[in-house]
């Protein structure tokens, strides 16, 4: 059996006086430990809000570090607080820990999930590892830390609102003072070159709500439709009207995406069914549009049903809000990346990602920056490598050290400043 990694231990005299060894160097000394932890997590992925094995592994990795640890009640989260030797504000670092319900396609000698139907296909095993690494790095620099750091190890990012539950359980108040800034990294297996950090001010990830509609009519013979109440043309009108709504009710420069992904009605050509059903995803990229779209969609659907004298049942499910990055925090991240890793390592993103993220609940409460990190393996081309959530998505271990050290750098530097982000 693999020996469980003891708390990653940094040797040397980094606790004494001036640090001549950079966090980046420290992180490369941890690389083997980081890779081992990531592979262990990767082989044993867990889903949703309850990740007992993952929680256990992280606790083992944090053992011996000077952290105040509390565990979640409604989910297997870990909140770890590192108190700096000098008083100051709080910074929060977040890593999500859950996997996805799909079966991994093995590839070469890369570690593969041992659990059928479960896979770390979104790289959250790397996020967990990088956050544990950052906790180790910062524990070794406690004497230079001018404030406190909250490490938020979060289950249930993939649609289970884990961040929201952790907030309800008090993660933002873990040190007694609200974080002045929160940072999260997300690896991508494609599109972005390995080792590049990418972010943008303002909207970074979409909000994604869903609507589930049942139009209730009256079945009958297809030859005498006037004696029935046909739900099919009415439901079709709703689908078309929603597409028209996208440009007629919303500014094209603040885009809205509406896709009806499922539509079901009837059995054969000569029977009018008594109901039609459809489901749609509604993606928005601003808080204003996210706030407006439910009323627009529900009003439109009800109005069309009423116009034809049919009943309609609408189930509207709000998903994650828009992930909005604080402009000053993004500037601060960009400056830090450029200074520590080199000019070419930071890329400003021209547009938001269309995926959704529950870090949005954190960045809705405190200024935050959500940052993508390219992790395409060296033997693949980022232009066409399988993307996150694919059964053959793969992420390169080589980014672990830089991910861990960037999180640590951000906390260390941000705490050394007071007030809003320094480069604002
Ligand atoms: Zn993810």
CSV table of C-alpha atoms and ligand atoms in Angstrom, one decimal:
chain,number,residue,atom,x,y,z
A,1,UNK,CA,0.0,0.0,0.0
A,2,UNK,CA,1.2,3.5,-0.8
A,3,UNK,CA,2.4,5.1,2.3
A,4,UNK,CA,-0.1,7.9,2.9
A,5,UNK,CA,1.8,11.1,2.5
A,6,UNK,CA,2.8,12.5,5.9
A,7,UNK,CA,2.2,16.2,6.1
A,8,UNK,CA,4.5,17.4,3.4
A,9,UNK,CA,7.5,18.6,5.3
A,10,UNK,CA,9.7,21.3,4.1
A,11,UNK,CA,13.2,21.0,5.4
A,12,UNK,CA,15.6,23.8,6.0
A,13,UNK,CA,15.5,27.1,7.8
A,14,UNK,CA,12.8,28.9,6.0
A,15,UNK,CA,11.2,29.8,9.3
A,16,UNK,CA,14.3,31.9,10.2
A,17,UNK,CA,14.6,35.4,9.1
A,18,UNK,CA,14.9,36.4,5.4
A,19,UNK,CA,13.7,33.9,2.9
A,20,UNK,CA,16.1,33.3,0.1
A,21,UNK,CA,14.3,30.3,-1.2
A,22,UNK,CA,11.3,31.3,-3.2
A,23,UNK,CA,7.9,29.7,-2.8
A,24,UNK,CA,8.3,28.4,-6.3
A,25,UNK,CA,11.5,26.6,-5.3
A,26,UNK,CA,9.8,25.3,-2.2
A,27,UNK,CA,6.9,24.0,-4.3
A,28,UNK,CA,9.3,22.1,-6.6
A,29,UNK,CA,10.8,20.4,-3.6
A,30,UNK,CA,7.2,19.2,-2.8
A,31,UNK,CA,6.6,17.9,-6.3
A,32,UNK,CA,6.9,14.2,-5.5
A,33,UNK,CA,4.5,14.5,-2.6
A,34,UNK,CA,2.1,16.5,-4.7
A,35,UNK,CA,2.1,14.0,-7.5
A,36,UNK,CA,1.5,11.1,-5.1
A,37,UNK,CA,-1.4,12.8,-3.5
A,38,UNK,CA,-3.0,13.7,-6.8
A,39,UNK,CA,-2.6,10.2,-8.1
A,40,UNK,CA,-4.2,8.7,-4.9
A,41,UNK,CA,-7.1,11.1,-5.3
A,42,UNK,CA,-7.4,10.3,-9.0
A,43,UNK,CA,-7.6,6.6,-8.5
A,44,UNK,CA,-10.4,6.9,-5.9
A,45,UNK,CA,-12.8,9.6,-7.1
A,46,UNK,CA,-15.9,10.4,-5.1
A,47,UNK,CA,-19.1,12.2,-6.1
A,48,UNK,CA,-21.3,15.0,-4.7
A,49,UNK,CA,-21.3,16.3,-1.2
A,50,UNK,CA,-20.0,13.2,0.6
A,51,UNK,CA,-16.3,12.4,-0.1
A,52,UNK,CA,-15.1,10.6,3.0
A,53,UNK,CA,-12.0,9.0,1.5
A,54,UNK,CA,-10.9,12.3,-0.2
A,55,UNK,CA,-11.5,14.1,3.1
A,56,UNK,CA,-9.3,11.5,4.9
A,57,UNK,CA,-6.5,11.8,2.4
A,58,UNK,CA,-6.5,15.6,2.6
A,59,UNK,CA,-6.5,15.5,6.4
A,60,UNK,CA,-3.5,13.1,6.3
A,61,UNK,CA,-1.7,15.5,3.9
A,62,UNK,CA,-2.3,18.4,6.3
A,63,UNK,CA,-1.3,16.5,9.4
A,64,UNK,CA,1.3,18.2,11.5
A,65,UNK,CA,0.7,21.6,9.9
A,66,UNK,CA,-0.2,24.5,12.3
A,67,UNK,CA,-3.8,24.7,11.1
A,68,UNK,CA,-7.1,25.1,12.8
A,69,UNK,CA,-9.3,22.5,11.1
A,70,UNK,CA,-13.0,22.2,11.1
A,71,UNK,CA,-15.1,19.7,9.1
A,72,UNK,CA,-18.5,20.3,7.4
A,73,UNK,CA,-21.7,19.0,8.8
A,74,UNK,CA,-23.9,18.6,5.7
A,75,UNK,CA,-20.9,17.8,3.5
A,76,UNK,CA,-17.4,16.4,3.8
A,77,UNK,CA,-15.7,19.7,3.6
A,78,UNK,CA,-12.5,20.8,5.3
A,79,UNK,CA,-12.0,24.4,6.5
A,80,UNK,CA,-8.4,24.9,7.5
A,81,UNK,CA,-7.2,28.2,9.0
A,82,UNK,CA,-3.6,29.3,9.2
A,83,UNK,CA,-3.0,32.2,11.6
A,84,UNK,CA,-0.1,34.3,10.5
A,85,UNK,CA,2.4,35.4,13.1
A,86,UNK,CA,1.3,39.0,12.6
A,87,UNK,CA,-2.3,40.2,12.8
A,88,UNK,CA,-4.0,41.3,9.6
A,89,UNK,CA,-6.8,40.6,7.3
A,90,UNK,CA,-8.0,37.2,5.9
A,91,UNK,CA,-7.5,35.7,2.5
A,92,UNK,CA,-9.4,32.7,1.3
A,93,UNK,CA,-8.1,30.0,-1.1
A,94,UNK,CA,-10.5,27.5,-2.5
A,95,UNK,CA,-10.0,24.0,-4.1
A,96,UNK,CA,-12.9,21.8,-5.1
A,97,UNK,CA,-12.6,18.0,-4.5
A,98,UNK,CA,-15.4,16.2,-6.2
A,99,UNK,CA,-15.4,14.0,-9.4
A,100,UNK,CA,-17.9,13.3,-12.1
A,101,UNK,CA,-20.2,10.4,-12.9
A,102,UNK,CA,-18.4,8.9,-16.0
A,103,UNK,CA,-16.1,6.1,-16.7
A,104,UNK,CA,-12.5,7.0,-17.5
A,105,UNK,CA,-10.8,5.8,-20.7
A,106,UNK,CA,-7.4,4.6,-19.6
A,107,UNK,CA,-4.5,6.2,-21.5
A,108,UNK,CA,-0.9,4.8,-21.4
A,109,UNK,CA,0.6,4.8,-17.9
A,110,UNK,CA,-1.4,7.8,-16.6
A,111,UNK,CA,-3.1,7.0,-13.3
A,112,UNK,CA,-6.7,5.8,-13.9
A,113,UNK,CA,-9.8,5.8,-11.8
A,114,UNK,CA,-10.3,2.5,-10.0
A,115,UNK,CA,-14.1,3.2,-9.7
A,116,UNK,CA,-16.3,2.3,-12.6
A,117,UNK,CA,-18.6,5.2,-13.4
A,118,UNK,CA,-16.6,7.8,-11.5
A,119,UNK,CA,-13.7,10.0,-12.8
A,120,UNK,CA,-11.8,13.1,-11.9
A,121,UNK,CA,-12.6,14.4,-15.4
A,122,UNK,CA,-12.6,18.1,-14.4
A,123,UNK,CA,-9.2,18.1,-12.6
A,124,UNK,CA,-10.5,18.7,-9.1
A,125,UNK,CA,-8.0,16.2,-7.9
A,126,UNK,CA,-5.3,18.7,-9.0
A,127,UNK,CA,-7.1,21.6,-7.3
A,128,UNK,CA,-7.3,19.6,-4.0
A,129,UNK,CA,-3.6,18.8,-4.3
A,130,UNK,CA,-2.6,22.3,-5.1
A,131,UNK,CA,-4.5,23.7,-2.1
A,132,UNK,CA,-2.9,21.1,0.2
A,133,UNK,CA,0.4,22.2,-1.3
A,134,UNK,CA,-0.3,25.9,-0.7
A,135,UNK,CA,-1.2,25.1,3.0
A,136,UNK,CA,2.1,23.4,3.4
A,137,UNK,CA,4.1,26.2,1.7
A,138,UNK,CA,2.4,28.9,3.8
A,139,UNK,CA,2.8,27.0,7.0
A,140,UNK,CA,6.5,27.2,6.4
A,141,UNK,CA,6.2,31.0,6.0
A,142,UNK,CA,4.0,31.6,8.9
A,143,UNK,CA,6.5,34.2,10.3
A,144,UNK,CA,6.1,36.3,7.2
A,145,UNK,CA,2.3,36.1,7.1
A,146,UNK,CA,0.6,39.3,8.0
A,147,UNK,CA,-2.9,37.9,8.6
A,148,UNK,CA,-4.8,34.7,8.3
A,149,UNK,CA,-5.5,32.3,5.4
A,150,UNK,CA,-8.6,30.1,5.0
A,151,UNK,CA,-8.1,27.0,2.9
A,152,UNK,CA,-11.5,25.9,1.6
A,153,UNK,CA,-11.6,22.3,0.6
A,154,UNK,CA,-14.9,22.0,-1.0
A,155,UNK,CA,-17.1,19.0,-2.1
A,156,UNK,CA,-20.0,19.1,-4.5
A,157,UNK,CA,-18.9,21.7,-7.1
A,158,UNK,CA,-20.5,19.7,-9.9
A,159,UNK,CA,-24.0,20.9,-9.5
A,160,UNK,CA,-24.4,20.2,-5.8
A,161,UNK,CA,-23.9,23.8,-4.5
A,162,UNK,CA,-21.1,22.7,-2.2
A,163,UNK,CA,-19.7,26.3,-2.0
A,164,UNK,CA,-23.1,27.6,-1.0
A,165,UNK,CA,-23.4,25.1,1.8
A,166,UNK,CA,-19.9,25.8,3.1
A,167,UNK,CA,-20.8,29.5,3.2
A,168,UNK,CA,-24.0,28.6,5.1
A,169,UNK,CA,-21.8,26.6,7.5
A,170,UNK,CA,-19.6,29.6,8.0
A,171,UNK,CA,-16.5,29.3,5.8
A,172,UNK,CA,-16.4,33.0,5.2
A,173,UNK,CA,-16.3,33.7,8.9
A,174,UNK,CA,-13.8,31.0,9.8
A,175,UNK,CA,-11.1,33.4,11.1
A,176,UNK,CA,-13.6,35.9,12.6
A,177,UNK,CA,-13.1,38.4,9.9
A,178,UNK,CA,-14.4,38.3,6.3
A,179,UNK,CA,-11.8,37.6,3.7
A,180,UNK,CA,-10.6,40.7,1.8
A,181,UNK,CA,-10.0,38.5,-1.2
A,182,UNK,CA,-10.7,34.9,-2.4
A,183,UNK,CA,-8.8,33.0,-5.2
A,184,UNK,CA,-9.5,29.8,-7.0
A,185,UNK,CA,-7.6,28.0,-9.8
A,186,UNK,CA,-9.2,25.7,-12.4
A,187,UNK,CA,-7.2,23.5,-14.6
A,188,UNK,CA,-8.2,22.9,-18.2
A,189,UNK,CA,-7.1,19.9,-20.2
A,190,UNK,CA,-7.3,21.7,-23.6
A,191,UNK,CA,-7.5,25.1,-25.3
A,192,UNK,CA,-4.9,26.7,-23.1
A,193,UNK,CA,-1.2,25.9,-23.3
A,194,UNK,CA,0.3,24.0,-20.4
A,195,UNK,CA,1.4,26.3,-17.5
A,196,UNK,CA,-0.4,29.4,-18.8
A,197,UNK,CA,-2.7,31.2,-16.3
A,198,UNK,CA,-5.7,32.9,-17.8
A,199,UNK,CA,-8.4,35.2,-16.3
A,200,UNK,CA,-10.4,38.3,-16.9
A,201,UNK,CA,-12.1,41.1,-14.9
A,202,UNK,CA,-15.9,40.9,-14.7
A,203,UNK,CA,-17.8,37.9,-15.9
A,204,UNK,CA,-15.6,34.8,-16.0
A,205,UNK,CA,-18.1,31.9,-16.0
A,206,UNK,CA,-21.8,31.8,-17.0
A,207,UNK,CA,-24.9,31.5,-14.9
A,208,UNK,CA,-26.8,28.4,-15.9
A,209,UNK,CA,-30.5,28.0,-15.0
A,210,UNK,CA,-32.9,25.4,-16.4
A,211,UNK,CA,-36.6,25.4,-17.2
A,212,UNK,CA,-38.8,22.3,-17.4
A,213,UNK,CA,-42.1,22.8,-19.1
A,214,UNK,CA,-45.2,20.7,-19.5
A,215,UNK,CA,-48.0,22.0,-21.8
A,216,UNK,CA,-51.3,20.3,-21.0
A,217,UNK,CA,-53.9,20.2,-23.7
A,218,UNK,CA,-56.7,17.7,-24.6
A,219,UNK,CA,-56.0,14.7,-26.8
A,220,UNK,CA,-58.1,13.6,-29.8
A,221,UNK,CA,-58.2,12.5,-33.4
A,222,UNK,CA,-55.6,14.1,-35.6
A,223,UNK,CA,-58.3,14.5,-38.3
A,224,UNK,CA,-60.4,16.8,-36.2
A,225,UNK,CA,-58.0,19.0,-34.3
A,226,UNK,CA,-60.5,21.7,-33.5
A,227,UNK,CA,-62.2,19.3,-31.1
A,228,UNK,CA,-58.9,18.7,-29.2
A,229,UNK,CA,-56.5,21.1,-27.6
A,230,UNK,CA,-53.2,20.3,-29.4
A,231,UNK,CA,-50.2,20.9,-27.1
A,232,UNK,CA,-47.6,20.4,-29.9
A,233,UNK,CA,-47.9,23.6,-31.9
A,234,UNK,CA,-48.2,25.6,-28.7
A,235,UNK,CA,-45.1,24.1,-27.2
A,236,UNK,CA,-43.3,24.7,-30.6
A,237,UNK,CA,-44.4,28.3,-30.5
A,238,UNK,CA,-42.8,28.6,-27.0
A,239,UNK,CA,-39.5,27.2,-28.3
A,240,UNK,CA,-39.4,29.6,-31.2
A,241,UNK,CA,-40.5,32.6,-29.0
A,242,UNK,CA,-37.7,31.9,-26.6
A,243,UNK,CA,-35.2,32.1,-29.4
A,244,UNK,CA,-36.7,35.4,-30.6
A,245,UNK,CA,-36.6,36.6,-27.0
A,246,UNK,CA,-32.8,36.2,-26.9
A,247,UNK,CA,-32.2,39.2,-29.2
A,248,UNK,CA,-35.5,41.1,-28.6
A,249,UNK,CA,-35.3,41.2,-24.8
A,250,UNK,CA,-31.6,41.2,-24.2
A,251,UNK,CA,-28.7,43.2,-25.5
A,252,UNK,CA,-26.6,41.2,-28.1
A,253,UNK,CA,-23.5,42.6,-26.4
A,254,UNK,CA,-24.5,40.9,-23.2
A,255,UNK,CA,-25.3,37.6,-24.6
A,256,UNK,CA,-27.9,35.0,-23.6
A,257,UNK,CA,-27.9,31.4,-24.7
A,258,UNK,CA,-31.2,29.4,-24.7
A,259,UNK,CA,-31.1,25.8,-25.9
A,260,UNK,CA,-34.0,23.4,-25.7
A,261,UNK,CA,-32.2,20.1,-25.3
A,262,UNK,CA,-35.2,17.8,-25.0
A,263,UNK,CA,-38.7,17.9,-26.5
A,264,UNK,CA,-41.2,15.1,-26.2
A,265,UNK,CA,-44.8,14.7,-27.3
A,266,UNK,CA,-47.1,12.1,-28.8
A,267,UNK,CA,-46.8,8.6,-30.2
A,268,UNK,CA,-48.0,8.4,-33.8
A,269,UNK,CA,-49.1,10.7,-36.7
A,270,UNK,CA,-52.9,10.4,-36.2
A,271,UNK,CA,-53.3,11.1,-32.5
A,272,UNK,CA,-53.2,14.4,-30.9
A,273,UNK,CA,-51.5,13.9,-27.5
A,274,UNK,CA,-52.7,15.5,-24.3
A,275,UNK,CA,-49.3,16.9,-23.4
A,276,UNK,CA,-46.0,18.1,-24.6
A,277,UNK,CA,-42.8,18.5,-22.6
A,278,UNK,CA,-39.5,20.3,-23.1
A,279,UNK,CA,-36.4,21.2,-21.1
A,280,UNK,CA,-34.1,24.1,-21.7
A,281,UNK,CA,-30.8,25.5,-20.4
A,282,UNK,CA,-30.6,29.3,-20.0
A,283,UNK,CA,-27.1,30.8,-19.9
A,284,UNK,CA,-26.4,34.4,-19.0
A,285,UNK,CA,-23.1,36.3,-18.4
A,286,UNK,CA,-24.2,39.3,-16.3
A,287,UNK,CA,-26.0,39.6,-13.0
A,288,UNK,CA,-28.6,41.9,-14.7
A,289,UNK,CA,-29.6,39.3,-17.3
A,290,UNK,CA,-29.5,36.5,-14.8
A,291,UNK,CA,-31.9,38.4,-12.6
A,292,UNK,CA,-34.2,39.2,-15.6
A,293,UNK,CA,-34.3,35.9,-17.5
A,294,UNK,CA,-36.6,33.9,-15.2
A,295,UNK,CA,-39.4,36.4,-15.3
A,296,UNK,CA,-39.0,36.8,-19.1
A,297,UNK,CA,-39.1,33.1,-19.9
A,298,UNK,CA,-41.9,32.3,-17.5
A,299,UNK,CA,-44.0,35.2,-18.7
A,300,UNK,CA,-43.5,34.2,-22.3
A,301,UNK,CA,-44.5,30.6,-21.8
A,302,UNK,CA,-47.5,31.4,-19.6
A,303,UNK,CA,-48.6,34.1,-22.1
A,304,UNK,CA,-48.5,31.7,-25.1
A,305,UNK,CA,-50.3,28.9,-23.2
A,306,UNK,CA,-53.0,31.4,-22.2
A,307,UNK,CA,-53.4,32.7,-25.7
A,308,UNK,CA,-54.2,29.2,-26.9
A,309,UNK,CA,-56.3,28.3,-23.9
A,310,UNK,CA,-54.0,25.6,-22.6
A,311,UNK,CA,-52.6,24.9,-19.2
A,312,UNK,CA,-48.9,24.9,-18.6
A,313,UNK,CA,-46.7,23.7,-15.7
A,314,UNK,CA,-43.3,25.4,-15.4
A,315,UNK,CA,-40.5,24.3,-13.1
A,316,UNK,CA,-37.8,26.9,-13.1
A,317,UNK,CA,-34.5,25.8,-11.4
A,318,UNK,CA,-31.9,28.4,-10.7
A,319,UNK,CA,-28.4,27.1,-11.1
A,320,UNK,CA,-25.1,28.8,-10.2
A,321,UNK,CA,-24.9,32.6,-10.6
A,322,UNK,CA,-22.5,34.3,-12.9
A,323,UNK,CA,-18.9,34.0,-11.6
A,324,UNK,CA,-17.8,37.6,-11.5
A,325,UNK,CA,-14.1,38.4,-11.0
A,326,UNK,CA,-13.1,41.6,-9.2
A,327,UNK,CA,-11.1,43.7,-11.6
A,328,UNK,CA,-8.5,44.8,-9.0
A,329,UNK,CA,-8.0,41.2,-7.8
A,330,UNK,CA,-7.5,40.0,-11.4
A,331,UNK,CA,-4.9,42.8,-12.0
A,332,UNK,CA,-3.2,41.6,-8.8
A,333,UNK,CA,-3.2,38.0,-10.0
A,334,UNK,CA,-1.9,39.0,-13.4
A,335,UNK,CA,0.9,41.1,-11.9
A,336,UNK,CA,1.9,38.3,-9.5
A,337,UNK,CA,2.0,35.7,-12.3
A,338,UNK,CA,4.1,37.9,-14.5
A,339,UNK,CA,6.5,38.7,-11.8
A,340,UNK,CA,7.0,35.2,-10.4
A,341,UNK,CA,6.6,33.0,-13.5
A,342,UNK,CA,7.3,35.3,-16.4
A,343,UNK,CA,5.5,37.7,-18.6
A,344,UNK,CA,4.3,35.1,-21.1
A,345,UNK,CA,2.7,33.0,-18.4
A,346,UNK,CA,-0.4,35.2,-18.0
A,347,UNK,CA,-3.0,35.6,-20.6
A,348,UNK,CA,-6.0,37.9,-20.4
A,349,UNK,CA,-9.1,36.1,-21.6
A,350,UNK,CA,-11.1,38.1,-24.2
A,351,UNK,CA,-14.4,36.4,-23.2
A,352,UNK,CA,-16.0,34.4,-20.4
A,353,UNK,CA,-16.2,30.7,-20.3
A,354,UNK,CA,-19.7,29.3,-21.0
A,355,UNK,CA,-19.5,26.7,-18.2
A,356,UNK,CA,-20.8,27.5,-14.7
A,357,UNK,CA,-19.0,27.5,-11.3
A,358,UNK,CA,-20.1,27.6,-7.7
A,359,UNK,CA,-17.1,29.7,-6.8
A,360,UNK,CA,-19.6,32.3,-7.9
A,361,UNK,CA,-21.2,32.1,-4.4
A,362,UNK,CA,-17.9,33.0,-2.9
A,363,UNK,CA,-17.1,35.8,-5.3
A,364,UNK,CA,-20.6,37.1,-4.9
A,365,UNK,CA,-19.7,37.7,-1.2
A,366,UNK,CA,-16.1,38.8,-1.3
A,367,UNK,CA,-13.8,40.2,-4.0
A,368,UNK,CA,-12.5,37.2,-5.9
A,369,UNK,CA,-10.5,36.0,-8.9
A,370,UNK,CA,-11.2,32.7,-10.6
A,371,UNK,CA,-8.2,31.7,-12.7
A,372,UNK,CA,-7.8,29.0,-15.4
A,373,UNK,CA,-4.5,27.1,-15.6
A,374,UNK,CA,-3.5,25.2,-18.7
A,375,UNK,CA,-2.7,21.6,-17.9
A,376,UNK,CA,-2.7,19.8,-21.3
A,377,UNK,CA,-0.2,16.9,-21.2
A,378,UNK,CA,3.0,17.3,-23.2
A,379,UNK,CA,2.0,14.5,-25.6
A,380,UNK,CA,-1.2,16.2,-26.6
A,381,UNK,CA,-2.0,19.3,-28.6
A,382,UNK,CA,-4.1,21.9,-26.6
A,383,UNK,CA,-5.8,22.8,-29.9
A,384,UNK,CA,-7.6,19.5,-30.1
A,385,UNK,CA,-7.0,17.6,-26.8
A,386,UNK,CA,-10.1,16.2,-25.1
A,387,UNK,CA,-11.6,18.9,-22.9
A,388,UNK,CA,-12.7,18.7,-19.2
A,389,UNK,CA,-15.6,16.3,-18.6
A,390,UNK,CA,-14.5,14.0,-21.5
A,391,UNK,CA,-13.8,10.4,-20.6
A,392,UNK,CA,-10.3,10.8,-22.0
A,393,UNK,CA,-9.5,14.2,-20.6
A,394,UNK,CA,-6.0,14.2,-19.0
A,395,UNK,CA,-4.2,16.8,-16.9
A,396,UNK,CA,-0.5,17.1,-16.5
A,397,UNK,CA,1.1,16.7,-13.1
A,398,UNK,CA,3.8,19.2,-14.0
A,399,UNK,CA,1.5,22.1,-13.2
A,400,UNK,CA,0.9,21.1,-9.6
A,401,UNK,CA,3.9,23.0,-8.2
A,402,UNK,CA,3.2,26.3,-9.9
A,403,UNK,CA,-0.5,26.0,-9.0
A,404,UNK,CA,0.3,25.5,-5.3
A,405,UNK,CA,3.0,28.2,-5.3
A,406,UNK,CA,0.7,30.7,-7.0
A,407,UNK,CA,-2.0,30.2,-4.5
A,408,UNK,CA,0.5,30.6,-1.7
A,409,UNK,CA,2.1,33.7,-3.4
A,410,UNK,CA,-1.3,35.3,-3.8
A,411,UNK,CA,-2.2,34.9,-0.1
A,412,UNK,CA,1.2,36.0,1.1
A,413,UNK,CA,1.4,39.1,-1.1
A,414,UNK,CA,-2.2,40.0,-0.7
A,415,UNK,CA,-1.9,39.9,3.1
A,416,UNK,CA,1.1,42.2,2.9
A,417,UNK,CA,-1.1,44.9,1.5
A,418,UNK,CA,-4.0,46.6,3.2
A,419,UNK,CA,-7.3,47.7,1.7
A,420,UNK,CA,-8.2,46.9,-1.9
A,421,UNK,CA,-5.9,45.0,-4.2
A,422,UNK,CA,-2.7,46.9,-4.7
A,423,UNK,CA,-2.6,47.2,-8.4
A,424,UNK,CA,-6.1,48.6,-8.7
B,1,LIG,ZN1,-14.6,21.8,-12.5
